[in-house]
Coordinates of C-alpha atoms in Angstrom, one line a residue:
X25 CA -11.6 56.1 -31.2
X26 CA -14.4 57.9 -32.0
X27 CA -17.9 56.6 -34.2
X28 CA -19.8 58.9 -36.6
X29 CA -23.2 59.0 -36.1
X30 CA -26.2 59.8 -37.8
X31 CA -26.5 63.0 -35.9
X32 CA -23.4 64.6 -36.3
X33 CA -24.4 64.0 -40.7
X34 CA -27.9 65.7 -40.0
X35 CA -26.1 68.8 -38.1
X36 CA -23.3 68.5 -40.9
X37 CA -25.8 68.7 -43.9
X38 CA -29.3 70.3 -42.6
X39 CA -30.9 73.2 -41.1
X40 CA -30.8 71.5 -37.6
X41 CA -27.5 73.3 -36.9
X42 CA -29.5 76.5 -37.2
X43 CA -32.8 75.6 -35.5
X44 CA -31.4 73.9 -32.2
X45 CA -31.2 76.2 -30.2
X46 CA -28.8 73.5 -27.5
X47 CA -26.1 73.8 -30.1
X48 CA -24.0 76.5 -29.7
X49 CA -22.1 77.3 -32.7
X50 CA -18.9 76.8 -33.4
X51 CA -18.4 73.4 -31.2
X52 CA -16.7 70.3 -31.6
X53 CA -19.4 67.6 -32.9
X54 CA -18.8 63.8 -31.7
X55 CA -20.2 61.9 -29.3
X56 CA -19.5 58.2 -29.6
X57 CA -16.1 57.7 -28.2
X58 CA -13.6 54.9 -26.8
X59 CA -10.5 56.1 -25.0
X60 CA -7.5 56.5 -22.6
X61 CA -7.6 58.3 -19.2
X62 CA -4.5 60.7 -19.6
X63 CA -5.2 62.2 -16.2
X64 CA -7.7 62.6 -13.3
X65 CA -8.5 65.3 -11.2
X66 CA -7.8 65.2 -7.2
X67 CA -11.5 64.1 -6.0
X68 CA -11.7 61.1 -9.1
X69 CA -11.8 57.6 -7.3
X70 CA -12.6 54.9 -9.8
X71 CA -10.2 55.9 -12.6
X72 CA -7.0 56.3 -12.9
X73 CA -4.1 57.0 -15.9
X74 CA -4.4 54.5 -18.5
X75 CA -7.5 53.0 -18.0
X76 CA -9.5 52.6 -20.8
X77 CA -13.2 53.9 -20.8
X78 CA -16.2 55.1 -22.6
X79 CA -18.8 57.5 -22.0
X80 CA -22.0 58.1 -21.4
X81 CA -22.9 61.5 -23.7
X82 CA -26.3 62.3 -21.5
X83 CA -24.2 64.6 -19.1
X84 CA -26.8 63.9 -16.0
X85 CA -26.2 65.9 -12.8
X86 CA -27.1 63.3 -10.2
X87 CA -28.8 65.4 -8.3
X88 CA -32.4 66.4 -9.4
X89 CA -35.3 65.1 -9.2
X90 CA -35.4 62.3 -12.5
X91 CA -31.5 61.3 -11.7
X92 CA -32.8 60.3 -7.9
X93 CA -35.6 58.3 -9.9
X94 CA -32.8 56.6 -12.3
X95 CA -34.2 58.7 -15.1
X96 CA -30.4 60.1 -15.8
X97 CA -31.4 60.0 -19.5
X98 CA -34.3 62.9 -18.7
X99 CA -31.9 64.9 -16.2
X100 CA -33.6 68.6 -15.9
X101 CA -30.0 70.1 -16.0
X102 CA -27.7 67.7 -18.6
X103 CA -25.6 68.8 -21.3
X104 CA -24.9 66.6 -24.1
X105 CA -21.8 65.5 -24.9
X106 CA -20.9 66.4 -28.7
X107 CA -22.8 69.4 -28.9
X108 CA -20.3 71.0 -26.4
X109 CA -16.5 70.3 -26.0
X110 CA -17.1 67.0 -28.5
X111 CA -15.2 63.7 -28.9
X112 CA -13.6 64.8 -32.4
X113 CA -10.9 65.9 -30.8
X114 CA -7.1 64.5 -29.4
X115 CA -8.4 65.0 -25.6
X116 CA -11.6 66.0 -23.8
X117 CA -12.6 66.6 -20.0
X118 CA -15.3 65.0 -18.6
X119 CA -17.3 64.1 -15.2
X120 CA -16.2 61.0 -13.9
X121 CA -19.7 60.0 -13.2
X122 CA -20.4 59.7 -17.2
X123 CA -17.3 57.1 -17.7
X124 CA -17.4 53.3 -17.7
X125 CA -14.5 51.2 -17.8
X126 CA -14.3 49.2 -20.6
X127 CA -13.4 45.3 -19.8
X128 CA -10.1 44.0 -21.2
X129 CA -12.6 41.1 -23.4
X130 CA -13.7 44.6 -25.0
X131 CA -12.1 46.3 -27.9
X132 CA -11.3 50.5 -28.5
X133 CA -13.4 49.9 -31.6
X134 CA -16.3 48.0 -29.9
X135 CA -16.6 50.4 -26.8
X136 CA -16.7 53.5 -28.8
X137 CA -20.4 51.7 -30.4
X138 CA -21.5 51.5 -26.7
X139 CA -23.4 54.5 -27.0
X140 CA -25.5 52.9 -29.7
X141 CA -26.1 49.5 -28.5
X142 CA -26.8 51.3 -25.2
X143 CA -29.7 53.2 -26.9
X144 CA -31.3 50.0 -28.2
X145 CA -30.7 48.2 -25.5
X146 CA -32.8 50.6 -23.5
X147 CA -35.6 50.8 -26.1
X148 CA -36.1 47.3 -25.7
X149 CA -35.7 47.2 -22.2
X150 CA -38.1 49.6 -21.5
X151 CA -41.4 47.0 -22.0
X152 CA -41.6 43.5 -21.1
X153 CA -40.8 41.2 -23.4
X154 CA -41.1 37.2 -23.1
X155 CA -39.3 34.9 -24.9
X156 CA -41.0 33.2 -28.0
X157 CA -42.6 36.7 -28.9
X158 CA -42.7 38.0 -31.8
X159 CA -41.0 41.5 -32.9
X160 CA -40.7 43.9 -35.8
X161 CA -37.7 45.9 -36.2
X162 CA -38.4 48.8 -38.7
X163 CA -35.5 50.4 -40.2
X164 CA -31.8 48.5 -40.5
X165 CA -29.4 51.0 -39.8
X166 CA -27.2 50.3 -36.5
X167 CA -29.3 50.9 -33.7
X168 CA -31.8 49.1 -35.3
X169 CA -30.0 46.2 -36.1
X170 CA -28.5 46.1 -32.3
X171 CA -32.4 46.1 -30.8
X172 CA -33.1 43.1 -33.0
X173 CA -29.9 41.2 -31.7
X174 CA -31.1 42.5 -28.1
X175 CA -34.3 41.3 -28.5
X176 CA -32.9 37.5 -30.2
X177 CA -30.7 37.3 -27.4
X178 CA -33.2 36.8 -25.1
X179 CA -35.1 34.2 -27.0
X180 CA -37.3 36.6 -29.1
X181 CA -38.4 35.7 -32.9
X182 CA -37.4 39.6 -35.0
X183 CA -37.8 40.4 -38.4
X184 CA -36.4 43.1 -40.0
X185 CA -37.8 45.4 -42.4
X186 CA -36.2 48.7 -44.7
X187 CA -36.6 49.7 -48.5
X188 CA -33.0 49.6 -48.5
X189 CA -31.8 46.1 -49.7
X190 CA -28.2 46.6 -49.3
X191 CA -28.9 47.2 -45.4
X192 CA -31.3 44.6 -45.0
X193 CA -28.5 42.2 -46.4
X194 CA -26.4 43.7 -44.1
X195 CA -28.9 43.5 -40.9
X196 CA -29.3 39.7 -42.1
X197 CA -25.7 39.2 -42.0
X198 CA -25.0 40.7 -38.5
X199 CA -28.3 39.7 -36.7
X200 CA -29.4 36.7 -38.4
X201 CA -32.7 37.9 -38.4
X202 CA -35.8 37.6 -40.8
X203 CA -35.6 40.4 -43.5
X204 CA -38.5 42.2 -45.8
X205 CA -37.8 44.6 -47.9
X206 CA -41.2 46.3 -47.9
X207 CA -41.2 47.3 -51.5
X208 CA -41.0 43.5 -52.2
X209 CA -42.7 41.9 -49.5
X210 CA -46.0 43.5 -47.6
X211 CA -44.7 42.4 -44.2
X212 CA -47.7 42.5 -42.2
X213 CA -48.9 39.4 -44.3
X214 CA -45.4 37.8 -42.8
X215 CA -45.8 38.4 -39.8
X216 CA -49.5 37.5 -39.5
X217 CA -48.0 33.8 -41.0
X218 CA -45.6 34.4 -38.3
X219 CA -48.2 34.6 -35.6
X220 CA -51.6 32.6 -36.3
X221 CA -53.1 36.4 -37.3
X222 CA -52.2 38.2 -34.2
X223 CA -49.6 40.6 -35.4
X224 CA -46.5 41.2 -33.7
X225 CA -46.0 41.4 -29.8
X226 CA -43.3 44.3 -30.1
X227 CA -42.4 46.8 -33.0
X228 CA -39.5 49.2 -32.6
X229 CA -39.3 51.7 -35.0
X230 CA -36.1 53.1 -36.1
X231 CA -36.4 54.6 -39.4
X232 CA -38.4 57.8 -38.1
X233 CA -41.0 58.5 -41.4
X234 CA -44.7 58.6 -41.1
X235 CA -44.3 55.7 -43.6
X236 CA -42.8 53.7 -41.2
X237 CA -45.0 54.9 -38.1
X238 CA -47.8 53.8 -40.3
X239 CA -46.5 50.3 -40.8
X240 CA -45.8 49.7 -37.1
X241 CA -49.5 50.4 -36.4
X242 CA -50.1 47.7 -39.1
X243 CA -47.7 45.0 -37.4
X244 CA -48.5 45.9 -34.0
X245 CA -50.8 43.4 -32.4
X246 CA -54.1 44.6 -30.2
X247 CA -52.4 45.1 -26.6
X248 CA -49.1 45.4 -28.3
X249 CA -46.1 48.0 -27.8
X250 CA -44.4 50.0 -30.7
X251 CA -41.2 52.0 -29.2
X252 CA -39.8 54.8 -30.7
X253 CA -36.4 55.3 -31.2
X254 CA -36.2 57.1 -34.4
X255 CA -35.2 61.2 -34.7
X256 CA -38.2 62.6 -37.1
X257 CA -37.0 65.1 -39.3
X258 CA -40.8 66.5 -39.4
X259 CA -44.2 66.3 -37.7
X260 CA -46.4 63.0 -38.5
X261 CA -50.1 62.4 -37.7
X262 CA -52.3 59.6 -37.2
X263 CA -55.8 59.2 -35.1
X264 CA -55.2 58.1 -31.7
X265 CA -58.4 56.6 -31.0
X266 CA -58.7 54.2 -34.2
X267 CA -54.6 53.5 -34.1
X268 CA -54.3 52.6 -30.2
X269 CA -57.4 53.2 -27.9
X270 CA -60.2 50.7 -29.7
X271 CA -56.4 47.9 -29.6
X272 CA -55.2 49.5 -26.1
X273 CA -51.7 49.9 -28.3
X274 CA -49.2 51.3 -26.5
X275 CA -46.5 54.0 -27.8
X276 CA -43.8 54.4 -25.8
X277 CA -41.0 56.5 -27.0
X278 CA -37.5 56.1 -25.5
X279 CA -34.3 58.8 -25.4
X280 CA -30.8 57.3 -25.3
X281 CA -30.2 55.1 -22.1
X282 CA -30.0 55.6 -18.4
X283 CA -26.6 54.7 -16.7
X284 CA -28.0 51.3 -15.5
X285 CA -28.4 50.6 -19.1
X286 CA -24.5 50.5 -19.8
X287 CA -24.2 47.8 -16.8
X288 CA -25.8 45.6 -18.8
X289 CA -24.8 46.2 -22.3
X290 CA -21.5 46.0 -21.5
X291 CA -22.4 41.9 -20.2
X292 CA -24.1 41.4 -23.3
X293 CA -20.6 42.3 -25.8
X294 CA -18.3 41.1 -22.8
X295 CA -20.5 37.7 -22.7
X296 CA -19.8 37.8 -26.5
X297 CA -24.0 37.5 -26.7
X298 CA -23.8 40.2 -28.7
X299 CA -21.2 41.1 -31.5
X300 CA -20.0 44.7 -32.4
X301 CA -17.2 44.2 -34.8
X302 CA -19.3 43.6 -38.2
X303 CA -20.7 47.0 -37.6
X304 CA -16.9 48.2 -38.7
X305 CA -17.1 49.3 -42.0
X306 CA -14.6 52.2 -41.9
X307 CA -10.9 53.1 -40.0
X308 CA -10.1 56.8 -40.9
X309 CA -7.6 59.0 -39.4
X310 CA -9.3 61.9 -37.6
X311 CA -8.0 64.5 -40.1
X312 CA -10.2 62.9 -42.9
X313 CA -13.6 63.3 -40.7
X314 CA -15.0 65.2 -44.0
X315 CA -14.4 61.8 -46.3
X316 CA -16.0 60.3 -43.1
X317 CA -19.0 62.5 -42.9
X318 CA -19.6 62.0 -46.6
X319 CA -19.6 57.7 -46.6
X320 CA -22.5 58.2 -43.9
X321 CA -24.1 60.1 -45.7
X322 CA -24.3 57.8 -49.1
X323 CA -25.8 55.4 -46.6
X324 CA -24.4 52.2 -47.6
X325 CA -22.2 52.0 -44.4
X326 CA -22.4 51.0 -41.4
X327 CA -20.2 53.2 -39.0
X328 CA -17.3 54.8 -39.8
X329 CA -14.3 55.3 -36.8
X330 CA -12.3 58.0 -36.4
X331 CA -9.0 57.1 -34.8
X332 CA -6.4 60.2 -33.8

C-alpha cells in the first residue's frame, strides 16, 4: 500500500525535480508505504517473513553525532526514502532499523499514513502544550488536520483555518474541530473571543505562504509558539524584532519525525485516539499512479493509495 503525497505532486508538476540537487534522476518517487516482509537478510532480528510493517523514509545512520542525540530526523548521513529506490514499486529493500511493525488493531491502509501522522505528531510534540490551551491550525490538508487531532487528543481547544471551504468541511468532519474559512471569518477576532484577548497558546502552520506566516503572527499570543511544518515553495520575510523579540514569540520549525515519534503514534491509532480511515479518499491500482497524481493535484482529496 502505498500514499501519495504532496511531495511526490510538487516533483511531478514543478521545477523542484530539476533544482534538488538530492534527487537523482530517473528514481522511483514514493515514500508513504504499508507492507509485507518477503524476506530478511542473515543479521535482521526483529522481523521476519510476513510481518507486516511500515517505514520510517528519514534513512538515519545511527551512528553520528544527531542520531546519538535522538535527532534521527537531522542525521548528517541519511538518504530519503522515495527520492531513491522509492515505494511505487512491487518490492523494495530497506534497513531494518527504519521499519516498525504494524499492530494487528492497525490496517495496510492506516499504516501506510503513518509517515504523516508521524510528522504532526512531532510538530506538536516538539513544545509543551497543557491541556485547556488554545491552538491554531493553519492549513487543512492531512498533516494539518492530524496535528489538530494530536493536539485535541490531549485535551487542547484547535481551530482550524484554510481558504479552502471544501477542506475545512472536511478537517471539521474528521477532527471535530472549530473551522474559519479566513475569507469569511477574520480568525484572530475568534480566537481572541476564544481566549479573553490573549491570542492563541500554539499555531502550527501548515499551509506554507507568507499569507499564512503572517496570520500565525497575528494569532500567536506574546510568549507563544508558532511551529512550522509547511514546505515553502519561495522565500518569505517578516521583521524579527517587531514579530517575535518585543512578544518573546518563538518559531520553531520541525522536519518529519525522529524514530521515538513512531512509538507513540502508533499508541495514539492502536488506542483508536486517533482515526485514520476518513483520510481514505482514493483505492487505485498502482498502474494508474498518473490518474492518482492528477486527483492530488485538483486538491479536493484527501489521500489517494496505491495498492499493487
Amino acid at each position: 500500500m502505498r500514499h501519495l503525497c504532496w511531495r511526490n505532486k510538487v516533483y511531478d508538476w514543478n521545477d523542484w525535480a530539476a533544482t534538488d540537487t538530492t534527487l537523482h534522476l530517473p528514481t522511483v518517487l514514493g515514500h508513504e508505504v504499508a507492507a509485507t516482509v518477503t524476506e530478511v537478510g542473515s543479521l535482521v532480528k526483529q522481523f521476519k517473513p510476513g510481518d507486516r510493517i511500515t517505514v520510517d523514509p528519514l534513512i538515519h545512520c545511527g551512528h553520528c553525532y544527531l542520531c546519538r542525540k535522538g535527532y534521527t530526523n537531522m542525521c548528517l548521513e541519511r538518504e530519503i526514502y522515495g527520492k531513491q529506490r522509492g515505494a511505487f514499486a512491487e518490492y523494495a529493500v530497506l534497513p531494518e532499523r527504519v521499519i516498525c511493525k504494524l499492530p494487528d488493531k492497525v490496517s495496510f491502509e492506516e499504516g501506510a499514513m503513518l509517515e504523516n501522522l508521524g510528522v504532526a505528531v512531532h510538530a506538536v510534540e516538539i513544545e509543551p502544550h497543557d491541556p485547556g490551551d488554545t491552538a491554531v491550525v493553519i492549513g487543512c490538508g492531512p498533516i494539518g488536520i492530524m496535528a489538530a487531532q494530536t493536539l485535541m487528543a490531549s485535551g487542547v481547544n484547535v481551530v482550524m483555518t484554510d481558504v479552502n471551504q471544501s477542506r475545512l468541511d472536511m478537517a471539521a468532519e474528521i477532527s471535530g474541530a472549530d473551522v474559519v474559512n479566513v475569507r469569511q471569518e477574520n480568525p484572530v477576532e475568534r480566537v481572541k473571543a476564544m481566549t479573553d484577548g490573549r491570542g492563541a497558546d500554539f499555531v502550527v502552520e501548515a499551509a506554507a505562504t507568507q499569507s499564512a506566516l503572517d496570520q500565525a503572527f497575528d494569532l500567536v499570543r506574546q510568549v507563544g509558539t508558532i511551529v512550522t511544518i509547511g514546505t515553502f515553495n519561495s522565500p518569505v520575510s517578516f521583521n524579527p524584532f517587531f514579530k517575535m523579540t518585543r512578544r518573546e514569540v518563538k518559531l520553531v520549525s520541525t522536519m518529519g519525525r525522529t524514530w521515538e515519534t513512531w512509538r507513540r503514534m502508533v499508541q495514539l491509532v492502536e488506542s483508536d485516539r486517533l482515526n485514520l480511515k476518513p483520510y481514505l479518499s482514493h483505492i487505485l491500482p498502482l498502474e494508474e499512479y498518473q490518474k492518482g497524481f492528477e486527483l492530488v493535484k485538483a486538491g479536493e482529496v484527501m489521500k489517494v493509495l496505491l495498492k499493487p
